[in-house]
XYZ file of C-alpha atoms in Angstrom:
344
model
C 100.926 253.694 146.591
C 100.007 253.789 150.210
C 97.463 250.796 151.364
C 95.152 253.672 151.947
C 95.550 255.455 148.724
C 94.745 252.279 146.928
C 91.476 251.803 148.803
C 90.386 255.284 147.840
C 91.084 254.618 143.918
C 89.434 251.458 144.572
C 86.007 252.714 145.748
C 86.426 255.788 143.314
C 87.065 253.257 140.398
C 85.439 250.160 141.223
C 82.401 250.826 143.365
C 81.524 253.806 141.453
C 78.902 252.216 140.085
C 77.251 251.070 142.863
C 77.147 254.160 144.314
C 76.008 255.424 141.141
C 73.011 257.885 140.725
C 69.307 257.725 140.678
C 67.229 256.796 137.879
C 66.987 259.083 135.093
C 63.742 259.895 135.716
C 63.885 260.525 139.203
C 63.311 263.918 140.509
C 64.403 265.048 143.483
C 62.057 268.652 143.795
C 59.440 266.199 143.202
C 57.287 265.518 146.235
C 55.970 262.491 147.716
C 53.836 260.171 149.904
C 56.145 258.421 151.985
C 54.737 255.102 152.774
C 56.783 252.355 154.724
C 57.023 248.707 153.724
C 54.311 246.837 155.114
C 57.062 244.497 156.748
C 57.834 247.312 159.208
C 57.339 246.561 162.671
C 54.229 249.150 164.442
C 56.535 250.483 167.286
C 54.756 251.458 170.834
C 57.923 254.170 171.038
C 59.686 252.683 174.101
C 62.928 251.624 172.755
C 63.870 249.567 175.341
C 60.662 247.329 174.822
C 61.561 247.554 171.190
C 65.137 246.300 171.676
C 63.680 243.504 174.503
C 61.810 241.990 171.562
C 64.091 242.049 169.574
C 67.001 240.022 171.266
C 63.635 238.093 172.106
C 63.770 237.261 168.765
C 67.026 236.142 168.186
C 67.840 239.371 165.987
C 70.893 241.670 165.772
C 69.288 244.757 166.954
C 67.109 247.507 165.609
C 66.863 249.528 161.932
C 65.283 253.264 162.370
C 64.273 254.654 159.435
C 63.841 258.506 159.498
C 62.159 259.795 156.979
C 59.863 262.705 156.544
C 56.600 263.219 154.226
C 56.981 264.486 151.015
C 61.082 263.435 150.226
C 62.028 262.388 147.449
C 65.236 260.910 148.334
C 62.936 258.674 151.155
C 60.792 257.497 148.679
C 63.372 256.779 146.364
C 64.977 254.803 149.053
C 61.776 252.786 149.652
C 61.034 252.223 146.641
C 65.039 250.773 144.917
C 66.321 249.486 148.136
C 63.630 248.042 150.953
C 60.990 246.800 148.215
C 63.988 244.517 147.122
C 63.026 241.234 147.860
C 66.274 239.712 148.723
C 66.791 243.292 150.871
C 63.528 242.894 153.065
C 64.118 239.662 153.539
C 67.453 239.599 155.313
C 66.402 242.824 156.995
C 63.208 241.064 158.331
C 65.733 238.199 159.612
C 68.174 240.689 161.279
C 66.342 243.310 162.633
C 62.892 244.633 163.482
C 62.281 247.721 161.254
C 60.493 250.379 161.935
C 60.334 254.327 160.383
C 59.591 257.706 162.206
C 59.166 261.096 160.898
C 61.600 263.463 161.784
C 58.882 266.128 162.909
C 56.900 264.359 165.015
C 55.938 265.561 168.200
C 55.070 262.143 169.308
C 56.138 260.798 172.811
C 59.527 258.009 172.843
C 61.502 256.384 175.539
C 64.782 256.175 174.842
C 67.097 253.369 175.754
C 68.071 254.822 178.729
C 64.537 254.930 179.676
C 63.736 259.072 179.346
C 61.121 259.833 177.654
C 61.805 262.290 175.250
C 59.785 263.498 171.704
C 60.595 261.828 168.478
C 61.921 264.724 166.909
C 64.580 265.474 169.962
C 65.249 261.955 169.758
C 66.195 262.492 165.960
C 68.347 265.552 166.336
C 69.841 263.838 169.680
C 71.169 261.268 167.238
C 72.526 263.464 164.640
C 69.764 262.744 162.312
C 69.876 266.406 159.763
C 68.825 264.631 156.086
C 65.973 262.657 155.221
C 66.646 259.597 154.822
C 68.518 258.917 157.385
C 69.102 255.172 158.827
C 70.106 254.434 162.010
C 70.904 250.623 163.558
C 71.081 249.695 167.174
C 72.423 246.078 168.861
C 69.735 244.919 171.095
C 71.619 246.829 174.068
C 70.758 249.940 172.516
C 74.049 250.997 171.152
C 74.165 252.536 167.775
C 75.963 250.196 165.406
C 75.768 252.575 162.196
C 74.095 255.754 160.996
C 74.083 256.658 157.471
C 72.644 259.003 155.498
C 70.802 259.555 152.543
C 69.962 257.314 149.340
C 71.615 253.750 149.014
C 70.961 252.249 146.137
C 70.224 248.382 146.257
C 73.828 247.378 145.791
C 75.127 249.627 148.125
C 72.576 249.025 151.030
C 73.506 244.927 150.386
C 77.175 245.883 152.079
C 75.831 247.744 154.403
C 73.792 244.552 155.495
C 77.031 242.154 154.830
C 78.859 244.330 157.277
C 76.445 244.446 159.505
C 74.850 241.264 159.715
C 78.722 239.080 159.315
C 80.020 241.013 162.140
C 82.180 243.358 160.513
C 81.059 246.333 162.261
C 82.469 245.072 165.888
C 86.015 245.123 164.180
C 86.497 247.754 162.036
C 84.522 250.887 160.005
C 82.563 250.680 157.270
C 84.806 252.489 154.995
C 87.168 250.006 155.918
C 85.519 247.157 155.176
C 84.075 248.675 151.852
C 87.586 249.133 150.921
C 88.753 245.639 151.687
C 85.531 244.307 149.989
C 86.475 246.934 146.508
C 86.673 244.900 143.323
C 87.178 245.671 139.764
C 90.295 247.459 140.689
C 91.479 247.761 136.802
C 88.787 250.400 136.573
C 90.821 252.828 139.100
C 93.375 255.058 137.681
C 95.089 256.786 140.654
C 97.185 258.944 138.301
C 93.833 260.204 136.642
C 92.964 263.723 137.492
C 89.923 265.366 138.930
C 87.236 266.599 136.598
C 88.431 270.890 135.454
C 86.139 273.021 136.707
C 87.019 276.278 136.697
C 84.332 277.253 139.636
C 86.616 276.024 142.352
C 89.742 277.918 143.572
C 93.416 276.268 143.443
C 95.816 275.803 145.717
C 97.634 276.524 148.052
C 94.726 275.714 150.133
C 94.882 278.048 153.245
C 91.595 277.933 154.615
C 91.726 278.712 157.763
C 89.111 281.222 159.527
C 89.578 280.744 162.781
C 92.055 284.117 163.298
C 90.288 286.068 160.689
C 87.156 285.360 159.408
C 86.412 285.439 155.911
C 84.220 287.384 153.990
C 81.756 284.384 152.341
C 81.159 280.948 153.825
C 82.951 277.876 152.330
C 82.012 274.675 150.356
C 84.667 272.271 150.400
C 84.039 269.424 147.715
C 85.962 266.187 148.061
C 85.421 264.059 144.431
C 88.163 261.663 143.319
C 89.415 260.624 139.843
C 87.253 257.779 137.572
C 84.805 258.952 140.118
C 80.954 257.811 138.280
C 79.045 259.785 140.809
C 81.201 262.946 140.732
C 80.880 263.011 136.814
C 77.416 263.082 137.364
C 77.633 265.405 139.887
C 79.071 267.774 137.500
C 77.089 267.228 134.854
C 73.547 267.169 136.270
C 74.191 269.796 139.516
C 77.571 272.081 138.757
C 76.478 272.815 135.196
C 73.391 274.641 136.373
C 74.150 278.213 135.391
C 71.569 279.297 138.455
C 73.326 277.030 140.726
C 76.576 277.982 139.088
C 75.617 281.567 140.145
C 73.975 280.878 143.251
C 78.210 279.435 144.100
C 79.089 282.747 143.649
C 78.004 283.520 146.882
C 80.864 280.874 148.455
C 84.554 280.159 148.214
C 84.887 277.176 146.730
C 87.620 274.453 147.394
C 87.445 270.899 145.552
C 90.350 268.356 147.123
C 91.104 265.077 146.063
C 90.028 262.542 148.630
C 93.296 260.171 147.976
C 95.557 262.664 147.941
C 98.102 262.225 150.346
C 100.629 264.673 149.817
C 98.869 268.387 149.192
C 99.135 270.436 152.175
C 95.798 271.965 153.402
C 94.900 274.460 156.758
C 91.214 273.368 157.289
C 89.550 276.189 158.735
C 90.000 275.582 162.281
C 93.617 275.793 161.541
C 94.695 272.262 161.383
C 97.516 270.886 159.227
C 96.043 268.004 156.947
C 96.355 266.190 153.887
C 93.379 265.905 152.078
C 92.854 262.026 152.206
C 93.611 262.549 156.139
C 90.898 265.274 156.026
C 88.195 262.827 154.201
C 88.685 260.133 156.297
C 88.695 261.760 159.411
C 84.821 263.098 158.642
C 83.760 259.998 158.534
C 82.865 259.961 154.711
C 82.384 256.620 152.597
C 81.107 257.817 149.552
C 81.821 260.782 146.681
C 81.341 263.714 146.114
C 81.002 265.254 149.871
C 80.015 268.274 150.591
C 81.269 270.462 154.168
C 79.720 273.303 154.205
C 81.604 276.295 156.897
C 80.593 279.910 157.594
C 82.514 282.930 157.512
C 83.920 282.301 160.975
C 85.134 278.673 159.831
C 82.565 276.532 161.986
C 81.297 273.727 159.906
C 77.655 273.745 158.984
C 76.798 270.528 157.465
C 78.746 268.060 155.842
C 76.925 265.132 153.429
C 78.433 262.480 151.534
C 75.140 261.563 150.726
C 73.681 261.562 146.968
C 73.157 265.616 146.331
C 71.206 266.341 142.760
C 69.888 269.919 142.001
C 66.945 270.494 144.258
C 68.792 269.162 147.297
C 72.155 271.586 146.052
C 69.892 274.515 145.933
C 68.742 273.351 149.593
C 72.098 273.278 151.089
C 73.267 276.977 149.093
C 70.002 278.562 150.428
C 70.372 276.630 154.405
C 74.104 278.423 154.463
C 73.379 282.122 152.205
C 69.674 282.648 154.284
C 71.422 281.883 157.341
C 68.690 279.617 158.724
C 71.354 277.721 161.186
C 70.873 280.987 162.845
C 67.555 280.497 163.907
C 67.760 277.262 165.414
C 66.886 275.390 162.044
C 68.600 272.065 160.928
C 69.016 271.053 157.059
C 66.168 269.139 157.218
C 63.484 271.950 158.541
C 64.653 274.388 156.048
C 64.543 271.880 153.160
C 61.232 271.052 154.461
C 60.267 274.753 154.228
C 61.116 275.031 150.643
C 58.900 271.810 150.062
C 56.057 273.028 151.493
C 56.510 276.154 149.070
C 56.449 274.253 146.224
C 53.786 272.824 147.058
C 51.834 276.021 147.758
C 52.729 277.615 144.640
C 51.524 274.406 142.577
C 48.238 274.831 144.556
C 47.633 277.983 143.632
């Protein structure tokens, strides 16, 4: 087995229960307050001055937290990982914190020094889910972006590998993979989870001659994989979801698979380990979602339970990527729904 093949049975056997999912009883249609720590830092919105302070202080850098009212997957966040005592504090030692809503028309100066609004500032920086987390050295150069919920064991080697250095020497995958214990957990040989939903190879999936008739969802899951069991289970069991699929071709690869030939739809020749790792994923299942013509949509590798499935089939089948919408306006449309038709 390839060095990289046993890193990718590591995290899917060893870590998968750190990256397991949320509490039972957590709902993610639910909406919520979003309230920040009271240890965040009240920011003026000029970056630089932000930053200034910061090296002022002796700290690493910056932590953005975008967030947006009424997420589930924010509060959840707030509440498991940054209430965490042990979190907070090395965060408050680090960095200076701070959160913004994605919306907001409020006015920021960038590190460059242009002023800009906080929600061009957000989609500058690739920010499309809520949460999203973004850290900055004191020079203003992104250090790390990730997305989504981390639980508490998670988010504490995202600090390690932040705050010992790691990130000036290699990615965080990387590191996660050299950190991976419990190895005995991982069977490589193990297959993925049968699902008859998905389509099997050969996997020719290219669009970019011809395009297709329905978009794409492209699952990467692995074997002894916690999270993808649950994934199944709790999301791909849904008979409406199930049907709501039907509108897609589906393709599920193996992440550590190095040897099954696949042409992406752009037409590239990959494996599909090569194919995982070049998104930039550290953490199953992921999602890329493509439309008929092959260009990819939105990919997420962050923790996906029903309501935020529904939001990603309904973002891709209603088109709204057409009308200038990101993930996170649409989802945000559907919130605000809900919450009308509770109202009424």
């Amino acid at each position: 087995m390839s060095a990289f093949a046993l890193a990718i049975a590591l995290i899917l056997g060893g870590w998968s229960a750190l990256a397991s999912a949320a509490p039972a009883e957590f709902d993610d249609g639910a909406i919520y307050q979003v309230r920040h720590p009271e240890w965040f830092k009240e920011s003026f919105l000029d970056l630089r001055d932000d930053a200034e302070e910061a090296a002022d202080a002796g700290k690493l850098g910056l932590f953005i937290f975008f967030s947006t009212q009424g997420c589930s997957y924010c509060h959840l966040f707030i509440e498991q990982s940054l209430n965490d005592p042990q979190i907070a504090a090395r965060l408050k030692q680090s960095f200076d914190s701070f959160g913004l809503e994605i919306f907001s028309d409020a006015e920021l100066t960038d590190f460059s020094g242009t002023r800009t609004r906080v929600k061009t500032f957000a989609l500058d920086q690739g920010v499309q889910f809520a949460p999203t987390l973004l850290f900055y050295d004191t020079a203003g150069k992104r250090l790390l972006r990730l997305t989504g919920y981390y639980p508490p064991e998670r988010f504490r080697q995202v600090l390690d590998y932040l705050i010992d250095g790691h990130v000036r020497r290699q990615s965080l995958s990387a590191y996660l993979a050299e950190t991976a214990t419990n190895a005995a957990t991982a069977d490589a040989s193990a297959g993925l989870l049968p699902d008859a939903l998905f389509s099997p190879p050969p996997y020719a999936l290219d669009r970019s001659r011809l395009p297709a008739e329905r978009p794409l969802l492209v699952l990467f899951e692995g074997a002894d994989c916690t999270r993808c069991a649950h994934f199944h289970q709790t999301v791909l069991k849904d008979m409406p979801t199930r049907t709501r699929l039907s509108a897609f071709d589906l393709v599920r690869l193996d992440a550590g698979d190095a040897q099954t030939p696949v042409l992406t739809p752009d037409g590239a020749r990959v494996t599909p380990r090569d194919w995982y790792r070049s998104l930039g994923f550290t953490e199953l299942p992921a999602l890329v979602f493509f439309d008929e013509s092959g260009q990819a949509l939105i990919a997420t590798d962050a923790l996906v339970l029903n309501s935020r499935m529904n939001n990603l089939i309904g973002y891709v089948t209603e088109r709204a990527y057409e009308r200038g919408w990101n993930y996170q306006r649409y989802a945000r449309s559907q919130g605000q729904k809900r919450f009308q038709n509770a109202s009424e």
